[in-house]
Amino acid sequence: MTPMSDLVELLETLCPMFVIVDETGQIQSVGHTLQKLRPDQPMAQRNFLDIFELIRPKSVTTVSGLMVASCGRLQLRFRDEPRTTLKGLVAPLRNRSGAVINLSFGISILDAVRDYALTSADFSGADLAIELLYLVEAKSAAMEASRSLNLRLQGAMLEAEEQAYTDTLTGLKNRRAMDHMLDQLIQSQSSFALMHLDLDFFKSVNDRLGHAAGDHVLQQAARIMMEETRSEDTVARIGGDEFVLIFKGLKDRKTLTGIAERLIARLREPIAFDNTECIISASIGTALSTQFKTQEWAKVLNAADQALYEAKKNGRSRHVFYEEPAKAN
Amino acid sequence: MHGLINRAIQSFVCATYGWSCWQRATEKANLGFVEFEPMLIYDADVSTRVLDALCAELSRSQSEFLEDLGTYLVSHPNMEGLRRLLRFGGVTYVEFLHSLDDLSDRARLAVSDLDLPVLELREQSSTEYTLRCSPGLPGYSSVMTGVLRAMADDYGALVMLSNDEGLGANDVISIILVESAFSEGRRFDLGARAQ
């Protein structure tokens, strides 16, 4: 047995994707796994660089040049299809001219295993290829499980948001909560008063000082409304600067007028924001459920809306009760 | 207990006995929910309650039930992904048996918070093995007995298994390899990804 065939046998066991080239680059011997990638084109006796195109180092064009370049590390790919990329390491042979080049798939292993129908037997026992394939499949399965959990959680979150009753900016109730509250009042045939409150000059604060100032004003206005109402009353923000206040069981106009006037007075006070002052005020329209024979809250809301319109028309910063057409005449 | 384990039980019961059986068991066990999330962690007590409820509902012993679960995990088309992961353990059934020493590490590599008991294979002779299951997950050796049986079919090997559950600190499964190439077994193509 010649020393050369000894070496070939050794390499077949340790790294079955090896190539032995002579100093001109002609392939002397090739590992069985590497040959399996081109089963119909025996690589022996062909030139290494006719089969493989060098990606790195780019400047080198001869095999002898390879042996000195970049510590022998190579990046290359097949010249014909499938153009699998390979990593390589060149080790010059000391006693004769030529070199051993050991190739491996690197990250292209996933496609390579499929493209070339490789099996465990094609890899050396010390190769981590099988572990890598295992890991990719295991991680994909785990990721898939996580992804589907995320999708379900996202769906649940959207649903929860939809069902939520709170206006996140001010902490007041939102329109949905107001609808729900009014439904309940109608169902239990309770009487109630409904104030529709609109902030005056809010748009100009927003335009002049920006959204942060606008948000701050809304939060302060919300705080004032909470302070001026009882805990059993409902305060809801139903639009940008529109609020609805519901007073269950309250029908005394004097009391309601008092609340409305206090609200207007406090909302006229300048609100400090970032060394400047924001000036707003409020217009309020109030309607009583007892003003209607049929129990339909949309009518009460609409009536309060009309009264609010009156208040605005009469110069803002005012409170107006809804008056039934019959009485008005 | 890891949601993946609970979810495996749920998947097995739904595929084998039907959704309504699973639903009844979750009600009986007072879970307060019907579906386990595979990527969340649950109290161990939750799994115990649902297992007890299932075994009562199906009038089966826990070890029988869990062994069938193990078989399901490898042989059912729903579980092709898991079968493939186990087949990465080796080219032959004996190699697969030896790879079980790494099973808990492999599981952790894939899902870092999945803690499976350590398994240790001892080779008595080339045809006789024992698999020692560390404590930590009650019934694990029953599940593994089912897994070993189904994997033998997968590799085409003929084996005899017995599970000496509860003798001493560790559960021990004895494996006698009657014939390693008894039938063709199922194909395992490295490059074919499980769907």
Short mmCIF file of C-alpha atoms in Angstrom, two decimals:
data_model
loop_
_atom_site.label_atom_id
_atom_site.label_comp_id
_atom_site.label_asym_id
_atom_site.label_seq_id
_atom_site.Cartn_x
_atom_site.Cartn_y
_atom_site.Cartn_z
CA MET A 1 0.00 0.00 0.00
CA THR A 2 1.46 3.34 -1.05
CA PRO A 3 1.49 6.25 1.37
CA MET A 4 -0.94 8.02 -0.99
CA SER A 5 -3.60 5.30 -0.83
CA ASP A 6 -3.14 5.29 2.94
CA LEU A 7 -3.96 8.97 3.00
CA VAL A 8 -6.99 8.54 0.75
CA GLU A 9 -8.37 5.84 3.01
CA LEU A 10 -7.86 8.00 6.05
CA LEU A 11 -9.55 10.99 4.43
CA GLU A 12 -12.54 8.88 3.28
CA THR A 13 -13.23 8.10 6.94
CA LEU A 14 -12.51 11.47 8.46
CA CYS A 15 -13.78 13.90 5.83
CA PRO A 16 -15.66 12.31 2.94
CA MET A 17 -15.84 15.63 1.04
CA PHE A 18 -12.08 15.92 0.47
CA VAL A 19 -10.22 16.52 -2.78
CA ILE A 20 -6.52 15.85 -3.41
CA VAL A 21 -5.10 18.09 -6.14
CA ASP A 22 -1.62 18.24 -7.67
CA GLU A 23 0.26 21.50 -8.11
CA THR A 24 -1.53 22.24 -11.41
CA GLY A 25 -4.93 21.84 -9.78
CA GLN A 26 -5.73 18.49 -11.37
CA ILE A 27 -7.86 16.35 -9.07
CA GLN A 28 -6.10 13.15 -8.04
CA SER A 29 -8.66 11.75 -5.68
CA VAL A 30 -12.11 12.73 -4.39
CA GLY A 31 -14.18 11.76 -1.35
CA HIS A 32 -17.35 9.71 -1.89
CA THR A 33 -19.76 12.29 -0.50
CA LEU A 34 -18.36 15.07 -2.69
CA GLN A 35 -18.52 12.79 -5.75
CA LYS A 36 -22.14 11.96 -4.85
CA LEU A 37 -23.03 15.61 -5.56
CA ARG A 38 -22.15 15.03 -9.25
CA PRO A 39 -22.77 11.30 -9.73
CA ASP A 40 -22.54 11.40 -13.55
CA GLN A 41 -19.37 13.49 -13.80
CA PRO A 42 -16.31 11.80 -12.31
CA MET A 43 -14.22 14.58 -10.79
CA ALA A 44 -10.88 12.76 -10.85
CA GLN A 45 -8.45 14.04 -13.51
CA ARG A 46 -10.43 17.25 -14.01
CA ASN A 47 -9.15 20.64 -12.90
CA PHE A 48 -10.46 21.79 -9.53
CA LEU A 49 -11.20 25.29 -10.82
CA ASP A 50 -13.14 23.92 -13.83
CA ILE A 51 -15.63 22.38 -11.44
CA PHE A 52 -15.68 25.04 -8.75
CA GLU A 53 -15.86 28.81 -8.98
CA LEU A 54 -14.04 30.71 -6.23
CA ILE A 55 -16.13 33.25 -4.35
CA ARG A 56 -13.38 34.07 -1.85
CA PRO A 57 -10.50 34.80 -2.19
CA LYS A 58 -11.48 36.44 -5.47
CA SER A 59 -8.05 37.49 -6.72
CA VAL A 60 -6.68 33.95 -6.82
CA THR A 61 -6.94 32.09 -10.13
CA THR A 62 -4.60 29.14 -9.68
CA VAL A 63 -4.55 26.32 -7.21
CA SER A 64 -0.96 27.06 -6.22
CA GLY A 65 -2.10 30.60 -5.41
CA LEU A 66 -4.79 29.15 -3.14
CA MET A 67 -2.29 27.51 -0.87
CA VAL A 68 -0.89 30.78 0.34
CA ALA A 69 -4.00 32.94 0.24
CA SER A 70 -6.07 33.79 3.33
CA CYS A 71 -4.76 30.95 5.50
CA GLY A 72 -6.24 28.43 3.08
CA ARG A 73 -9.87 29.29 3.81
CA LEU A 74 -12.14 29.19 0.76
CA GLN A 75 -15.69 30.00 -0.21
CA LEU A 76 -16.72 28.46 -3.53
CA ARG A 77 -19.61 27.14 -5.56
CA PHE A 78 -20.25 24.66 -8.35
CA ARG A 79 -20.00 26.11 -11.84
CA ASP A 80 -23.03 24.08 -13.01
CA GLU A 81 -26.50 23.63 -11.49
CA PRO A 82 -27.37 23.20 -8.68
CA ARG A 83 -24.85 25.87 -7.74
CA THR A 84 -24.42 24.79 -4.14
CA THR A 85 -21.98 26.95 -2.18
CA LEU A 86 -19.29 25.20 -0.17
CA LYS A 87 -16.76 26.13 2.46
CA GLY A 88 -13.26 24.81 2.08
CA LEU A 89 -9.92 24.53 3.78
CA VAL A 90 -6.67 23.98 1.85
CA ALA A 91 -3.86 21.99 3.48
CA PRO A 92 -0.68 21.78 1.38
CA LEU A 93 0.98 18.36 1.23
CA ARG A 94 4.53 18.64 2.55
CA ASN A 95 6.31 15.74 0.89
CA ARG A 96 4.97 16.21 -2.58
CA SER A 97 3.52 19.12 -4.48
CA GLY A 98 -0.21 19.48 -4.25
CA ALA A 99 -2.78 19.82 -1.47
CA VAL A 100 -5.75 18.34 0.30
CA ILE A 101 -8.84 20.52 0.13
CA ASN A 102 -11.56 19.63 2.60
CA LEU A 103 -15.03 20.90 1.67
CA SER A 104 -18.21 21.24 3.71
CA PHE A 105 -21.68 22.66 3.16
CA GLY A 106 -21.75 25.30 5.82
CA ILE A 107 -25.15 26.91 5.93
CA SER A 108 -26.16 25.50 2.52
CA ILE A 109 -26.60 22.09 4.14
CA LEU A 110 -30.39 22.38 4.34
CA ASP A 111 -30.80 22.67 0.58
CA ALA A 112 -27.95 20.26 -0.11
CA VAL A 113 -29.48 17.43 1.88
CA ARG A 114 -32.66 17.78 -0.15
CA ASP A 115 -31.05 18.44 -3.54
CA TYR A 116 -28.66 15.48 -3.29
CA ALA A 117 -30.74 13.10 -1.12
CA LEU A 118 -27.91 12.78 1.40
CA THR A 119 -28.15 10.35 4.31
CA SER A 120 -26.39 10.02 7.66
CA ALA A 121 -23.89 7.70 5.99
CA ASP A 122 -22.67 10.59 3.82
CA PHE A 123 -21.35 12.50 6.82
CA SER A 124 -18.46 11.62 9.04
CA GLY A 125 -19.46 10.46 12.51
CA ALA A 126 -17.87 13.58 14.00
CA ASP A 127 -19.70 15.94 11.66
CA LEU A 128 -22.37 18.12 13.31
CA ALA A 129 -24.50 18.10 10.14
CA ILE A 130 -27.13 15.73 11.52
CA GLU A 131 -27.37 17.73 14.75
CA LEU A 132 -27.77 20.90 12.73
CA LEU A 133 -30.59 19.37 10.70
CA TYR A 134 -32.21 18.14 13.91
CA LEU A 135 -31.95 21.59 15.42
CA VAL A 136 -33.45 23.31 12.40
CA GLU A 137 -36.48 21.01 12.44
CA ALA A 138 -36.87 21.20 16.20
CA LYS A 139 -36.64 25.00 16.20
CA SER A 140 -39.04 25.31 13.29
CA ALA A 141 -41.57 23.19 15.17
CA ALA A 142 -41.10 25.24 18.35
CA MET A 143 -41.32 28.52 16.42
CA GLU A 144 -44.49 27.33 14.73
CA ALA A 145 -46.05 26.56 18.11
CA SER A 146 -45.02 30.00 19.40
CA ARG A 147 -46.28 31.70 16.28
CA SER A 148 -49.70 30.11 16.55
CA LEU A 149 -49.83 31.09 20.23
CA ASN A 150 -49.02 34.68 19.28
CA LEU A 151 -51.75 34.69 16.65
CA ARG A 152 -54.29 33.43 19.15
CA LEU A 153 -53.16 35.97 21.75
CA GLN A 154 -53.38 38.77 19.22
CA GLY A 155 -56.92 37.72 18.34
CA ALA A 156 -57.86 37.65 22.01
CA MET A 157 -56.30 41.07 22.54
CA LEU A 158 -58.25 42.63 19.68
CA GLU A 159 -61.42 41.10 21.03
CA ALA A 160 -60.69 42.37 24.52
CA GLU A 161 -59.98 45.87 23.20
CA GLU A 162 -63.22 45.82 21.30
CA GLN A 163 -65.10 44.81 24.41
CA ALA A 164 -63.33 47.28 26.65
CA TYR A 165 -65.39 50.04 28.19
CA THR A 166 -62.62 52.48 28.96
CA ASP A 167 -61.28 55.42 27.03
CA THR A 168 -57.55 54.80 27.39
CA LEU A 169 -56.51 58.47 27.14
CA THR A 170 -58.69 59.87 29.92
CA GLY A 171 -59.67 56.80 31.90
CA LEU A 172 -63.32 57.79 31.45
CA LYS A 173 -65.91 55.42 30.04
CA ASN A 174 -66.08 55.20 26.24
CA ARG A 175 -68.97 55.32 23.81
CA ARG A 176 -69.56 51.57 24.06
CA ALA A 177 -69.83 51.87 27.86
CA MET A 178 -72.27 54.75 27.47
CA ASP A 179 -74.48 52.71 25.12
CA HIS A 180 -74.42 49.85 27.59
CA MET A 181 -75.26 52.13 30.54
CA LEU A 182 -78.18 53.75 28.69
CA ASP A 183 -79.50 50.31 27.66
CA GLN A 184 -79.50 49.30 31.30
CA LEU A 185 -81.26 52.47 32.44
CA ILE A 186 -83.99 51.98 29.84
CA GLN A 187 -84.37 48.33 30.74
CA SER A 188 -84.75 49.07 34.44
CA GLN A 189 -87.09 51.98 33.56
CA SER A 190 -85.00 54.39 35.62
CA SER A 191 -85.26 58.10 35.00
CA PHE A 192 -82.06 59.97 34.27
CA ALA A 193 -80.62 63.28 33.09
CA LEU A 194 -78.16 63.38 30.22
CA MET A 195 -75.63 66.19 29.64
CA HIS A 196 -73.88 66.50 26.34
CA LEU A 197 -70.72 68.53 26.93
CA ASP A 198 -68.49 69.90 24.21
CA LEU A 199 -65.17 71.65 24.87
CA ASP A 200 -64.94 75.06 23.19
CA PHE A 201 -61.69 76.15 21.53
CA PHE A 202 -60.20 72.69 21.95
CA LYS A 203 -59.34 72.46 18.28
CA SER A 204 -57.32 75.66 18.46
CA VAL A 205 -55.31 74.31 21.42
CA ASN A 206 -54.58 71.19 19.43
CA ASP A 207 -53.63 73.13 16.30
CA ARG A 208 -51.57 75.75 18.09
CA LEU A 209 -49.78 73.71 20.78
CA GLY A 210 -49.86 70.21 19.36
CA HIS A 211 -51.42 66.88 20.26
CA ALA A 212 -49.51 66.51 23.52
CA ALA A 213 -51.12 69.71 24.80
CA GLY A 214 -54.50 68.57 23.47
CA ASP A 215 -54.16 65.24 25.27
CA HIS A 216 -53.21 67.00 28.48
CA VAL A 217 -56.23 69.29 28.25
CA LEU A 218 -58.53 66.30 27.70
CA GLN A 219 -57.07 64.56 30.74
CA GLN A 220 -57.49 67.64 32.95
CA ALA A 221 -61.04 68.21 31.69
CA ALA A 222 -61.83 64.56 32.43
CA ARG A 223 -60.46 64.96 35.97
CA ILE A 224 -62.68 68.03 36.57
CA MET A 225 -65.76 66.17 35.32
CA MET A 226 -65.02 63.27 37.64
CA GLU A 227 -64.58 65.65 40.58
CA GLU A 228 -67.84 67.49 39.90
CA THR A 229 -69.99 64.35 39.63
CA ARG A 230 -71.01 61.61 42.06
CA SER A 231 -69.45 58.20 41.87
CA GLU A 232 -72.75 56.70 40.71
CA ASP A 233 -72.89 59.05 37.71
CA THR A 234 -71.38 58.04 34.40
CA VAL A 235 -68.90 60.25 32.56
CA ALA A 236 -67.99 59.11 29.05
CA ARG A 237 -65.84 60.54 26.30
CA ILE A 238 -67.67 59.72 23.11
CA GLY A 239 -65.63 61.64 20.56
CA GLY A 240 -62.56 63.88 20.29
CA ASP A 241 -63.72 66.64 22.63
CA GLU A 242 -67.27 65.42 23.24
CA PHE A 243 -68.43 64.09 26.57
CA VAL A 244 -71.67 62.65 27.90
CA LEU A 245 -72.59 62.74 31.58
CA ILE A 246 -75.43 60.56 32.81
CA PHE A 247 -77.10 61.24 36.17
CA LYS A 248 -79.29 58.37 37.26
CA GLY A 249 -82.45 59.36 39.11
CA LEU A 250 -81.71 63.08 38.89
CA LYS A 251 -84.43 65.31 37.42
CA ASP A 252 -84.21 68.49 39.52
CA ARG A 253 -83.32 71.28 37.11
CA LYS A 254 -81.85 73.46 39.83
CA THR A 255 -79.36 70.81 40.87
CA LEU A 256 -78.47 70.08 37.24
CA THR A 257 -78.00 73.77 36.53
CA GLY A 258 -75.69 73.99 39.53
CA ILE A 259 -73.57 71.09 38.30
CA ALA A 260 -73.42 72.50 34.77
CA GLU A 261 -72.41 75.95 35.95
CA ARG A 262 -69.69 74.58 38.19
CA LEU A 263 -68.36 72.49 35.30
CA ILE A 264 -68.31 75.48 32.97
CA ALA A 265 -66.66 77.70 35.57
CA ARG A 266 -63.91 75.21 36.29
CA LEU A 267 -63.28 74.33 32.65
CA ARG A 268 -62.76 78.05 31.88
CA GLU A 269 -59.81 78.18 34.23
CA PRO A 270 -56.53 78.15 32.25
CA ILE A 271 -54.83 74.76 32.13
CA ALA A 272 -51.04 74.90 32.47
CA PHE A 273 -48.98 72.95 29.99
CA ASP A 274 -45.22 73.28 29.40
CA ASN A 275 -44.88 76.91 30.60
CA THR A 276 -47.91 78.01 28.66
CA GLU A 277 -51.60 78.17 29.39
CA CYS A 278 -54.36 76.52 27.46
CA ILE A 279 -57.67 78.30 27.46
CA ILE A 280 -60.83 76.37 26.77
CA SER A 281 -64.40 76.44 27.97
CA ALA A 282 -67.41 74.20 27.72
CA SER A 283 -70.90 74.25 26.28
CA ILE A 284 -73.50 71.92 27.72
CA GLY A 285 -76.93 70.74 26.59
CA THR A 286 -79.07 68.77 29.03
CA ALA A 287 -82.13 66.58 28.47
CA LEU A 288 -84.23 64.57 30.94
CA SER A 289 -85.55 61.11 30.22
CA THR A 290 -88.83 62.23 31.80
CA GLN A 291 -89.30 64.66 28.89
CA PHE A 292 -90.17 61.65 26.69
CA LYS A 293 -93.09 59.29 26.88
CA THR A 294 -91.45 56.38 25.07
CA GLN A 295 -88.36 54.86 26.59
CA GLU A 296 -85.75 55.34 23.90
CA TRP A 297 -82.39 56.69 24.92
CA ALA A 298 -81.47 57.79 21.39
CA LYS A 299 -84.20 60.42 21.70
CA VAL A 300 -82.78 61.73 25.00
CA LEU A 301 -79.28 61.86 23.53
CA ASN A 302 -80.56 63.62 20.46
CA ALA A 303 -82.44 66.16 22.59
CA ALA A 304 -79.32 66.92 24.65
CA ASP A 305 -77.49 67.35 21.38
CA GLN A 306 -80.05 69.92 20.20
CA ALA A 307 -79.74 71.80 23.49
CA LEU A 308 -75.95 71.78 23.10
CA TYR A 309 -76.36 73.26 19.64
CA GLU A 310 -78.47 76.03 21.15
CA ALA A 311 -75.81 76.68 23.80
CA LYS A 312 -73.11 76.99 21.15
CA LYS A 313 -75.28 79.21 18.99
CA ASN A 314 -75.91 81.54 21.93
CA GLY A 315 -72.22 82.25 22.35
CA ARG A 316 -70.63 79.18 23.94
CA SER A 317 -69.63 78.64 27.56
CA ARG A 318 -73.29 78.15 28.35
CA HIS A 319 -75.73 75.57 29.62
CA VAL A 320 -79.09 75.03 27.92
CA PHE A 321 -81.94 72.66 28.79
CA TYR A 322 -83.79 70.91 26.02
CA GLU A 323 -87.33 72.22 25.69
CA GLU A 324 -90.11 70.11 24.18
CA PRO A 325 -91.65 71.73 21.09
CA ALA A 326 -95.17 71.74 22.63
CA LYS A 327 -94.04 73.68 25.71
CA ALA A 328 -91.83 75.98 23.62
CA ASN A 329 -94.81 77.09 21.62
CA MET B 1 -45.71 21.13 33.72
CA HIS B 2 -44.79 22.26 30.22
CA GLY B 3 -47.72 22.99 27.94
CA LEU B 4 -46.18 20.75 25.26
CA ILE B 5 -46.70 17.71 27.49
CA ASN B 6 -50.26 18.69 28.34
CA ARG B 7 -50.93 19.46 24.71
CA ALA B 8 -49.59 16.02 23.73
CA ILE B 9 -52.17 14.41 26.04
CA GLN B 10 -54.91 16.59 24.58
CA SER B 11 -53.88 15.80 21.01
CA PHE B 12 -53.76 12.06 21.72
CA VAL B 13 -57.20 12.00 23.35
CA CYS B 14 -58.83 14.11 20.63
CA ALA B 15 -57.32 12.00 17.82
CA THR B 16 -58.13 8.67 19.49
CA TYR B 17 -61.30 9.16 21.54
CA GLY B 18 -62.74 12.36 20.10
CA TRP B 19 -63.18 15.96 21.12
CA SER B 20 -66.24 15.37 23.31
CA CYS B 21 -64.30 12.87 25.46
CA TRP B 22 -61.59 15.48 25.97
CA GLN B 23 -64.14 18.14 26.81
CA ARG B 24 -65.83 15.95 29.41
CA ALA B 25 -62.48 15.20 31.04
CA THR B 26 -61.51 18.88 31.27
CA GLU B 27 -64.85 19.63 32.88
CA LYS B 28 -64.50 16.75 35.33
CA ALA B 29 -60.99 17.90 36.18
CA ASN B 30 -62.25 21.43 36.78
CA LEU B 31 -59.65 22.97 34.49
CA GLY B 32 -61.68 26.08 33.75
CA PHE B 33 -60.49 25.90 30.13
CA VAL B 34 -60.57 23.31 27.36
CA GLU B 35 -57.40 23.77 25.35
CA PHE B 36 -53.82 23.68 26.56
CA GLU B 37 -51.39 26.15 25.01
CA PRO B 38 -48.24 24.25 24.00
CA MET B 39 -45.91 27.14 24.81
CA LEU B 40 -47.16 28.01 28.30
CA ILE B 41 -46.30 26.40 31.63
CA TYR B 42 -49.03 24.90 33.83
CA ASP B 43 -49.13 23.68 37.43
CA ALA B 44 -48.24 19.97 37.71
CA ASP B 45 -51.49 19.52 39.58
CA VAL B 46 -53.49 20.48 36.48
CA SER B 47 -51.97 17.60 34.49
CA THR B 48 -52.57 15.13 37.31
CA ARG B 49 -56.23 16.10 37.53
CA VAL B 50 -56.86 15.79 33.83
CA LEU B 51 -55.01 12.43 33.64
CA ASP B 52 -57.07 11.04 36.53
CA ALA B 53 -60.26 12.26 34.89
CA LEU B 54 -59.29 10.70 31.56
CA CYS B 55 -58.36 7.32 33.02
CA ALA B 56 -61.65 7.25 34.94
CA GLU B 57 -63.62 8.28 31.86
CA LEU B 58 -61.96 5.59 29.71
CA SER B 59 -61.73 2.97 32.51
CA ARG B 60 -58.06 2.34 31.82
CA SER B 61 -55.05 2.18 34.06
CA GLN B 62 -52.73 5.16 33.89
CA SER B 63 -49.77 3.08 32.67
CA GLU B 64 -51.81 1.61 29.79
CA PHE B 65 -53.11 5.02 28.85
CA LEU B 66 -49.65 6.60 28.89
CA GLU B 67 -48.10 3.76 26.89
CA ASP B 68 -50.71 4.33 24.18
CA LEU B 69 -49.88 8.04 24.34
CA GLY B 70 -46.22 7.16 23.69
CA THR B 71 -47.17 5.04 20.68
CA TYR B 72 -49.37 7.83 19.36
CA LEU B 73 -46.52 10.36 19.65
CA VAL B 74 -44.44 8.36 17.16
CA SER B 75 -46.90 6.62 14.88
CA HIS B 76 -49.76 9.04 14.29
CA PRO B 77 -49.58 11.21 11.14
CA ASN B 78 -50.30 14.27 13.36
CA MET B 79 -46.96 13.66 15.02
CA GLU B 80 -44.73 13.19 11.96
CA GLY B 81 -42.55 16.08 13.13
CA LEU B 82 -41.77 14.39 16.43
CA ARG B 83 -41.07 11.04 14.76
CA ARG B 84 -38.57 12.76 12.48
CA LEU B 85 -36.84 14.42 15.42
CA LEU B 86 -36.46 11.02 17.08
CA ARG B 87 -35.19 9.42 13.87
CA PHE B 88 -32.35 11.94 13.82
CA GLY B 89 -31.06 9.92 16.78
CA GLY B 90 -29.56 7.21 14.62
CA VAL B 91 -29.56 5.09 11.49
CA THR B 92 -30.43 1.85 13.29
CA TYR B 93 -32.68 1.00 16.22
CA VAL B 94 -29.66 0.29 18.43
CA GLU B 95 -28.17 3.67 17.54
CA PHE B 96 -31.53 5.22 18.34
CA LEU B 97 -31.51 3.48 21.75
CA HIS B 98 -28.07 4.93 22.48
CA SER B 99 -29.23 8.40 21.43
CA LEU B 100 -31.82 8.33 24.24
CA ASP B 101 -29.00 9.23 26.65
CA ASP B 102 -29.08 12.67 24.99
CA LEU B 103 -32.86 12.94 24.70
CA SER B 104 -33.39 15.39 27.56
CA ASP B 105 -30.53 17.57 26.27
CA ARG B 106 -31.93 17.43 22.76
CA ALA B 107 -35.34 18.44 24.02
CA ARG B 108 -33.83 21.38 25.87
CA LEU B 109 -31.92 22.41 22.77
CA ALA B 110 -35.22 22.76 20.93
CA VAL B 111 -37.36 24.21 23.75
CA SER B 112 -35.15 25.64 26.47
CA ASP B 113 -37.68 25.35 29.30
CA LEU B 114 -38.77 21.79 28.49
CA ASP B 115 -37.34 19.65 31.27
CA LEU B 116 -37.54 15.91 30.59
CA PRO B 117 -36.10 13.32 33.01
CA VAL B 118 -32.66 11.98 32.14
CA LEU B 119 -32.60 8.56 30.46
CA GLU B 120 -29.68 6.18 30.70
CA LEU B 121 -29.24 3.18 28.43
CA ARG B 122 -27.25 0.19 29.67
CA GLU B 123 -26.12 -2.47 27.26
CA GLN B 124 -26.25 -5.92 28.88
CA SER B 125 -25.41 -7.66 25.60
CA SER B 126 -25.82 -6.80 21.94
CA THR B 127 -29.47 -7.88 22.20
CA GLU B 128 -30.34 -6.94 25.77
CA TYR B 129 -30.63 -3.40 27.08
CA THR B 130 -32.16 -1.58 30.00
CA LEU B 131 -33.35 2.03 29.97
CA ARG B 132 -33.32 3.77 33.32
CA CYS B 133 -35.70 6.73 33.68
CA SER B 134 -34.83 9.30 36.35
CA PRO B 135 -37.66 10.48 38.56
CA GLY B 136 -39.32 13.84 38.03
CA LEU B 137 -42.14 13.13 35.65
CA PRO B 138 -44.52 10.43 36.94
CA GLY B 139 -45.51 7.99 34.21
CA TYR B 140 -42.63 8.97 31.93
CA SER B 141 -41.39 5.38 31.69
CA SER B 142 -44.85 4.27 30.52
CA VAL B 143 -44.82 6.90 27.78
CA MET B 144 -41.26 5.86 26.83
CA THR B 145 -42.33 2.20 26.62
CA GLY B 146 -44.90 3.21 24.04
CA VAL B 147 -42.33 5.35 22.22
CA LEU B 148 -39.78 2.50 22.14
CA ARG B 149 -42.39 0.06 20.81
CA ALA B 150 -43.51 2.40 18.04
CA MET B 151 -39.93 3.37 17.12
CA ALA B 152 -39.07 -0.35 16.79
CA ASP B 153 -41.82 -0.61 14.17
CA ASP B 154 -40.49 2.54 12.54
CA TYR B 155 -37.00 1.07 12.20
CA GLY B 156 -38.37 -2.37 11.30
CA ALA B 157 -36.91 -3.98 14.44
CA LEU B 158 -38.59 -6.71 16.49
CA VAL B 159 -38.31 -6.09 20.25
CA MET B 160 -39.78 -7.29 23.52
CA LEU B 161 -40.29 -4.61 26.17
CA SER B 162 -41.20 -4.72 29.81
CA ASN B 163 -41.60 -1.78 32.13
CA ASP B 164 -40.79 -2.39 35.81
CA GLU B 165 -42.48 0.75 36.94
CA GLY B 166 -42.09 1.85 40.51
CA LEU B 167 -39.46 -0.66 41.64
CA GLY B 168 -36.78 1.35 43.38
CA ALA B 169 -36.07 5.02 42.78
CA ASN B 170 -35.84 4.73 39.02
CA ASP B 171 -38.25 3.15 36.59
CA VAL B 172 -36.48 0.67 34.34
CA ILE B 173 -37.54 -0.53 30.92
CA SER B 174 -36.00 -3.82 29.71
CA ILE B 175 -35.50 -4.13 25.99
CA ILE B 176 -34.76 -7.41 24.21
CA LEU B 177 -33.86 -7.01 20.58
CA VAL B 178 -35.14 -10.16 18.84
CA GLU B 179 -34.28 -9.07 15.31
CA SER B 180 -32.93 -5.72 14.19
CA ALA B 181 -34.09 -6.04 10.57
CA PHE B 182 -37.40 -7.80 11.01
CA SER B 183 -39.34 -5.71 8.51
CA GLU B 184 -38.71 -2.83 6.13
CA GLY B 185 -39.67 -0.13 8.59
CA ARG B 186 -40.60 3.36 7.48
CA ARG B 187 -38.46 5.58 5.30
CA PHE B 188 -36.56 8.45 6.80
CA ASP B 189 -35.43 11.05 4.31
CA LEU B 190 -33.10 13.61 5.92
CA GLY B 191 -34.10 16.37 3.51
CA ALA B 192 -37.90 15.93 3.67
CA ARG B 193 -39.18 18.42 6.20
CA ALA B 194 -42.16 17.47 8.27
CA GLN B 195 -45.18 19.62 7.46
#
